Amino acid sequence: MTVFAVDAVLFDLDGTLLDTIEDLAEGANRMLAEIGRPLRSLAEIHSFVGKGIPNLVRRCLTEGSCATEEEIEVAVAVFRRHYAAVNGRSTRIYPGVEESLAALAGQGLRLACVTNKAAAFTEPLLERMGLTRWFDAVVSGDTLPVKKPDPAVIHHACELLGIPAAAALVVGDSENDALAARQAGASVLLVTYGYSEGRPVDTIECDGLVSDIREALPRIVRRSGPA
């Protein structure tokens, strides 16, 4: 078992800390209904999640169909309106998340949330779910001009925390997280229960897999020693 000696842990949000799929699906299907498109199944929308709202909307409109860029742009605005109304309504915290965040913070580790979800939805959702207090930094999908898998988001989070990327562990659920971490020089653990855009998570190159976030705790130690 690899043990990660780090100063900070950077968590993905959707599919890692929170199960948000029902709210995302509700927002997506309200959007599709309003613009006169066929609704999507929960399984389909599950496979579309991971690269942010514009990508989710694009796939809802173009998988097995077609849409112009203008139609997609309009649909994104419609989705945002509907998702704002349901954001957090059916979301649940995955088992072990709260105790894991508390345990890591108790070791003196710095914690960040790094997500492709737009800040307008990220911050209210973290607040609604009672998780805001655990994070020293939050990097959303529109904090920078780029999103994961671009490593710039990992570097930005680490800069906010005052640490080098090599001293960080990324915990996520998809190739987006793994690629961003790898290219930034950070370590990465993936959870097996999240949203990996339909790709089996055990086929993604990473430093380890956990089926419950609590399984990561014995593998993480504070690099700088006790606080």
JSON list of N, CA and C in Angstrom, two decimals, residues 52-91:
[
{"chain": "A", "resi": 52, "resn": "GLY", "atom": "N", "xyz": [-17.81, 19.67, -16.93]},
{"chain": "A", "resi": 52, "resn": "GLY", "atom": "CA", "xyz": [-18.48, 20.95, -16.75]},
{"chain": "A", "resi": 52, "resn": "GLY", "atom": "C", "xyz": [-19.81, 21.04, -17.46]},
{"chain": "A", "resi": 53, "resn": "ILE", "atom": "N", "xyz": [-20.55, 22.11, -17.16]},
{"chain": "A", "resi": 53, "resn": "ILE", "atom": "CA", "xyz": [-21.91, 22.28, -17.66]},
{"chain": "A", "resi": 53, "resn": "ILE", "atom": "C", "xyz": [-21.99, 22.38, -19.18]},
{"chain": "A", "resi": 54, "resn": "PRO", "atom": "N", "xyz": [-21.15, 23.19, -19.84]},
{"chain": "A", "resi": 54, "resn": "PRO", "atom": "CA", "xyz": [-21.27, 23.27, -21.30]},
{"chain": "A", "resi": 54, "resn": "PRO", "atom": "C", "xyz": [-21.11, 21.91, -21.98]},
{"chain": "A", "resi": 55, "resn": "ASN", "atom": "N", "xyz": [-20.19, 21.09, -21.47]},
{"chain": "A", "resi": 55, "resn": "ASN", "atom": "CA", "xyz": [-19.99, 19.77, -22.05]},
{"chain": "A", "resi": 55, "resn": "ASN", "atom": "C", "xyz": [-21.20, 18.86, -21.78]},
{"chain": "A", "resi": 56, "resn": "LEU", "atom": "N", "xyz": [-21.75, 18.94, -20.57]},
{"chain": "A", "resi": 56, "resn": "LEU", "atom": "CA", "xyz": [-22.94, 18.15, -20.24]},
{"chain": "A", "resi": 56, "resn": "LEU", "atom": "C", "xyz": [-24.09, 18.51, -21.17]},
{"chain": "A", "resi": 57, "resn": "VAL", "atom": "N", "xyz": [-24.34, 19.79, -21.34]},
{"chain": "A", "resi": 57, "resn": "VAL", "atom": "CA", "xyz": [-25.43, 20.24, -22.21]},
{"chain": "A", "resi": 57, "resn": "VAL", "atom": "C", "xyz": [-25.17, 19.83, -23.66]},
{"chain": "A", "resi": 58, "resn": "ARG", "atom": "N", "xyz": [-23.95, 20.02, -24.11]},
{"chain": "A", "resi": 58, "resn": "ARG", "atom": "CA", "xyz": [-23.60, 19.64, -25.48]},
{"chain": "A", "resi": 58, "resn": "ARG", "atom": "C", "xyz": [-23.90, 18.16, -25.73]},
{"chain": "A", "resi": 59, "resn": "ARG", "atom": "N", "xyz": [-23.50, 17.30, -24.79]},
{"chain": "A", "resi": 59, "resn": "ARG", "atom": "CA", "xyz": [-23.72, 15.87, -24.98]},
{"chain": "A", "resi": 59, "resn": "ARG", "atom": "C", "xyz": [-25.21, 15.52, -24.91]},
{"chain": "A", "resi": 60, "resn": "CYS", "atom": "N", "xyz": [-25.96, 16.21, -24.05]},
{"chain": "A", "resi": 60, "resn": "CYS", "atom": "CA", "xyz": [-27.40, 15.98, -24.00]},
{"chain": "A", "resi": 60, "resn": "CYS", "atom": "C", "xyz": [-28.05, 16.27, -25.34]},
{"chain": "A", "resi": 61, "resn": "LEU", "atom": "N", "xyz": [-27.53, 17.27, -26.05]},
{"chain": "A", "resi": 61, "resn": "LEU", "atom": "CA", "xyz": [-28.12, 17.68, -27.32]},
{"chain": "A", "resi": 61, "resn": "LEU", "atom": "C", "xyz": [-27.57, 16.91, -28.52]},
{"chain": "A", "resi": 62, "resn": "THR", "atom": "N", "xyz": [-26.33, 16.44, -28.43]},
{"chain": "A", "resi": 62, "resn": "THR", "atom": "CA", "xyz": [-25.68, 15.92, -29.64]},
{"chain": "A", "resi": 62, "resn": "THR", "atom": "C", "xyz": [-25.45, 14.41, -29.66]},
{"chain": "A", "resi": 63, "resn": "GLU", "atom": "N", "xyz": [-25.54, 13.74, -28.51]},
{"chain": "A", "resi": 63, "resn": "GLU", "atom": "CA", "xyz": [-25.37, 12.28, -28.53]},
{"chain": "A", "resi": 63, "resn": "GLU", "atom": "C", "xyz": [-26.56, 11.65, -29.25]},
{"chain": "A", "resi": 64, "resn": "GLY", "atom": "N", "xyz": [-26.31, 11.08, -30.43]},
{"chain": "A", "resi": 64, "resn": "GLY", "atom": "CA", "xyz": [-27.38, 10.47, -31.22]},
{"chain": "A", "resi": 64, "resn": "GLY", "atom": "C", "xyz": [-28.26, 11.48, -31.94]},
{"chain": "A", "resi": 65, "resn": "SER", "atom": "N", "xyz": [-27.85, 12.74, -31.92]},
{"chain": "A", "resi": 65, "resn": "SER", "atom": "CA", "xyz": [-28.63, 13.79, -32.57]},
{"chain": "A", "resi": 65, "resn": "SER", "atom": "C", "xyz": [-27.66, 14.87, -33.05]},
{"chain": "A", "resi": 66, "resn": "CYS", "atom": "N", "xyz": [-28.14, 16.06, -33.28]},
{"chain": "A", "resi": 66, "resn": "CYS", "atom": "CA", "xyz": [-27.25, 17.15, -33.68]},
{"chain": "A", "resi": 66, "resn": "CYS", "atom": "C", "xyz": [-27.82, 18.47, -33.19]},
{"chain": "A", "resi": 67, "resn": "ALA", "atom": "N", "xyz": [-26.94, 19.44, -33.08]},
{"chain": "A", "resi": 67, "resn": "ALA", "atom": "CA", "xyz": [-27.36, 20.77, -32.63]},
{"chain": "A", "resi": 67, "resn": "ALA", "atom": "C", "xyz": [-26.32, 21.78, -33.10]},
{"chain": "A", "resi": 68, "resn": "THR", "atom": "N", "xyz": [-26.77, 22.98, -33.37]},
{"chain": "A", "resi": 68, "resn": "THR", "atom": "CA", "xyz": [-25.84, 24.04, -33.76]},
{"chain": "A", "resi": 68, "resn": "THR", "atom": "C", "xyz": [-25.20, 24.64, -32.52]},
{"chain": "A", "resi": 69, "resn": "GLU", "atom": "N", "xyz": [-24.12, 25.37, -32.71]},
{"chain": "A", "resi": 69, "resn": "GLU", "atom": "CA", "xyz": [-23.46, 26.04, -31.59]},
{"chain": "A", "resi": 69, "resn": "GLU", "atom": "C", "xyz": [-24.40, 27.05, -30.94]},
{"chain": "A", "resi": 70, "resn": "GLU", "atom": "N", "xyz": [-25.23, 27.70, -31.75]},
{"chain": "A", "resi": 70, "resn": "GLU", "atom": "CA", "xyz": [-26.19, 28.65, -31.22]},
{"chain": "A", "resi": 70, "resn": "GLU", "atom": "C", "xyz": [-27.22, 27.96, -30.34]},
{"chain": "A", "resi": 71, "resn": "GLU", "atom": "N", "xyz": [-27.69, 26.81, -30.77]},
{"chain": "A", "resi": 71, "resn": "GLU", "atom": "CA", "xyz": [-28.66, 26.04, -29.98]},
{"chain": "A", "resi": 71, "resn": "GLU", "atom": "C", "xyz": [-28.04, 25.57, -28.66]},
{"chain": "A", "resi": 72, "resn": "ILE", "atom": "N", "xyz": [-26.79, 25.17, -28.71]},
{"chain": "A", "resi": 72, "resn": "ILE", "atom": "CA", "xyz": [-26.11, 24.73, -27.49]},
{"chain": "A", "resi": 72, "resn": "ILE", "atom": "C", "xyz": [-25.93, 25.89, -26.52]},
{"chain": "A", "resi": 73, "resn": "GLU", "atom": "N", "xyz": [-25.57, 27.04, -27.05]},
{"chain": "A", "resi": 73, "resn": "GLU", "atom": "CA", "xyz": [-25.39, 28.22, -26.20]},
{"chain": "A", "resi": 73, "resn": "GLU", "atom": "C", "xyz": [-26.68, 28.59, -25.49]},
{"chain": "A", "resi": 74, "resn": "VAL", "atom": "N", "xyz": [-27.79, 28.56, -26.22]},
{"chain": "A", "resi": 74, "resn": "VAL", "atom": "CA", "xyz": [-29.10, 28.86, -25.62]},
{"chain": "A", "resi": 74, "resn": "VAL", "atom": "C", "xyz": [-29.43, 27.80, -24.57]},
{"chain": "A", "resi": 75, "resn": "ALA", "atom": "N", "xyz": [-29.16, 26.55, -24.89]},
{"chain": "A", "resi": 75, "resn": "ALA", "atom": "CA", "xyz": [-29.49, 25.44, -23.97]},
{"chain": "A", "resi": 75, "resn": "ALA", "atom": "C", "xyz": [-28.69, 25.53, -22.67]},
{"chain": "A", "resi": 76, "resn": "VAL", "atom": "N", "xyz": [-27.44, 25.97, -22.76]},
{"chain": "A", "resi": 76, "resn": "VAL", "atom": "CA", "xyz": [-26.62, 26.13, -21.55]},
{"chain": "A", "resi": 76, "resn": "VAL", "atom": "C", "xyz": [-27.27, 27.12, -20.60]},
{"chain": "A", "resi": 77, "resn": "ALA", "atom": "N", "xyz": [-27.75, 28.23, -21.14]},
{"chain": "A", "resi": 77, "resn": "ALA", "atom": "CA", "xyz": [-28.41, 29.24, -20.31]},
{"chain": "A", "resi": 77, "resn": "ALA", "atom": "C", "xyz": [-29.68, 28.69, -19.69]},
{"chain": "A", "resi": 78, "resn": "VAL", "atom": "N", "xyz": [-30.43, 27.90, -20.45]},
{"chain": "A", "resi": 78, "resn": "VAL", "atom": "CA", "xyz": [-31.66, 27.29, -19.95]},
{"chain": "A", "resi": 78, "resn": "VAL", "atom": "C", "xyz": [-31.32, 26.28, -18.84]},
{"chain": "A", "resi": 79, "resn": "PHE", "atom": "N", "xyz": [-30.30, 25.47, -19.07]},
{"chain": "A", "resi": 79, "resn": "PHE", "atom": "CA", "xyz": [-29.89, 24.50, -18.05]},
{"chain": "A", "resi": 79, "resn": "PHE", "atom": "C", "xyz": [-29.49, 25.21, -16.76]},
{"chain": "A", "resi": 80, "resn": "ARG", "atom": "N", "xyz": [-28.70, 26.27, -16.86]},
{"chain": "A", "resi": 80, "resn": "ARG", "atom": "CA", "xyz": [-28.26, 26.99, -15.66]},
{"chain": "A", "resi": 80, "resn": "ARG", "atom": "C", "xyz": [-29.45, 27.49, -14.84]},
{"chain": "A", "resi": 81, "resn": "ARG", "atom": "N", "xyz": [-30.45, 27.97, -15.53]},
{"chain": "A", "resi": 81, "resn": "ARG", "atom": "CA", "xyz": [-31.63, 28.48, -14.82]},
{"chain": "A", "resi": 81, "resn": "ARG", "atom": "C", "xyz": [-32.34, 27.35, -14.07]},
{"chain": "A", "resi": 82, "resn": "HIS", "atom": "N", "xyz": [-32.53, 26.22, -14.75]},
{"chain": "A", "resi": 82, "resn": "HIS", "atom": "CA", "xyz": [-33.22, 25.11, -14.10]},
{"chain": "A", "resi": 82, "resn": "HIS", "atom": "C", "xyz": [-32.36, 24.46, -13.02]},
{"chain": "A", "resi": 83, "resn": "TYR", "atom": "N", "xyz": [-31.07, 24.33, -13.28]},
{"chain": "A", "resi": 83, "resn": "TYR", "atom": "CA", "xyz": [-30.21, 23.68, -12.28]},
{"chain": "A", "resi": 83, "resn": "TYR", "atom": "C", "xyz": [-30.10, 24.53, -11.02]},
{"chain": "A", "resi": 84, "resn": "ALA", "atom": "N", "xyz": [-30.11, 25.84, -11.17]},
{"chain": "A", "resi": 84, "resn": "ALA", "atom": "CA", "xyz": [-30.06, 26.72, -10.00]},
{"chain": "A", "resi": 84, "resn": "ALA", "atom": "C", "xyz": [-31.26, 26.46, -9.08]},
{"chain": "A", "resi": 85, "resn": "ALA", "atom": "N", "xyz": [-32.39, 26.08, -9.67]},
{"chain": "A", "resi": 85, "resn": "ALA", "atom": "CA", "xyz": [-33.60, 25.84, -8.88]},
{"chain": "A", "resi": 85, "resn": "ALA", "atom": "C", "xyz": [-33.56, 24.52, -8.13]},
{"chain": "A", "resi": 86, "resn": "VAL", "atom": "N", "xyz": [-32.76, 23.57, -8.59]},
{"chain": "A", "resi": 86, "resn": "VAL", "atom": "CA", "xyz": [-32.75, 22.23, -7.97]},
{"chain": "A", "resi": 86, "resn": "VAL", "atom": "C", "xyz": [-31.40, 21.88, -7.34]},
{"chain": "A", "resi": 87, "resn": "ASN", "atom": "N", "xyz": [-30.42, 22.73, -7.48]},
{"chain": "A", "resi": 87, "resn": "ASN", "atom": "CA", "xyz": [-29.05, 22.43, -7.00]},
{"chain": "A", "resi": 87, "resn": "ASN", "atom": "C", "xyz": [-29.05, 22.09, -5.51]},
{"chain": "A", "resi": 88, "resn": "GLY", "atom": "N", "xyz": [-28.70, 20.86, -5.20]},
{"chain": "A", "resi": 88, "resn": "GLY", "atom": "CA", "xyz": [-28.64, 20.41, -3.82]},
{"chain": "A", "resi": 88, "resn": "GLY", "atom": "C", "xyz": [-29.92, 19.78, -3.31]},
{"chain": "A", "resi": 89, "resn": "ARG", "atom": "N", "xyz": [-31.00, 19.84, -4.07]},
{"chain": "A", "resi": 89, "resn": "ARG", "atom": "CA", "xyz": [-32.29, 19.34, -3.58]},
{"chain": "A", "resi": 89, "resn": "ARG", "atom": "C", "xyz": [-32.26, 17.85, -3.29]},
{"chain": "A", "resi": 90, "resn": "SER", "atom": "N", "xyz": [-31.68, 17.07, -4.20]},
{"chain": "A", "resi": 90, "resn": "SER", "atom": "CA", "xyz": [-31.61, 15.61, -4.01]},
{"chain": "A", "resi": 90, "resn": "SER", "atom": "C", "xyz": [-30.18, 15.12, -3.81]},
{"chain": "A", "resi": 91, "resn": "THR", "atom": "N", "xyz": [-29.24, 16.04, -3.73]},
{"chain": "A", "resi": 91, "resn": "THR", "atom": "CA", "xyz": [-27.83, 15.68, -3.55]},
{"chain": "A", "resi": 91, "resn": "THR", "atom": "C", "xyz": [-27.61, 15.05, -2.19]}
]
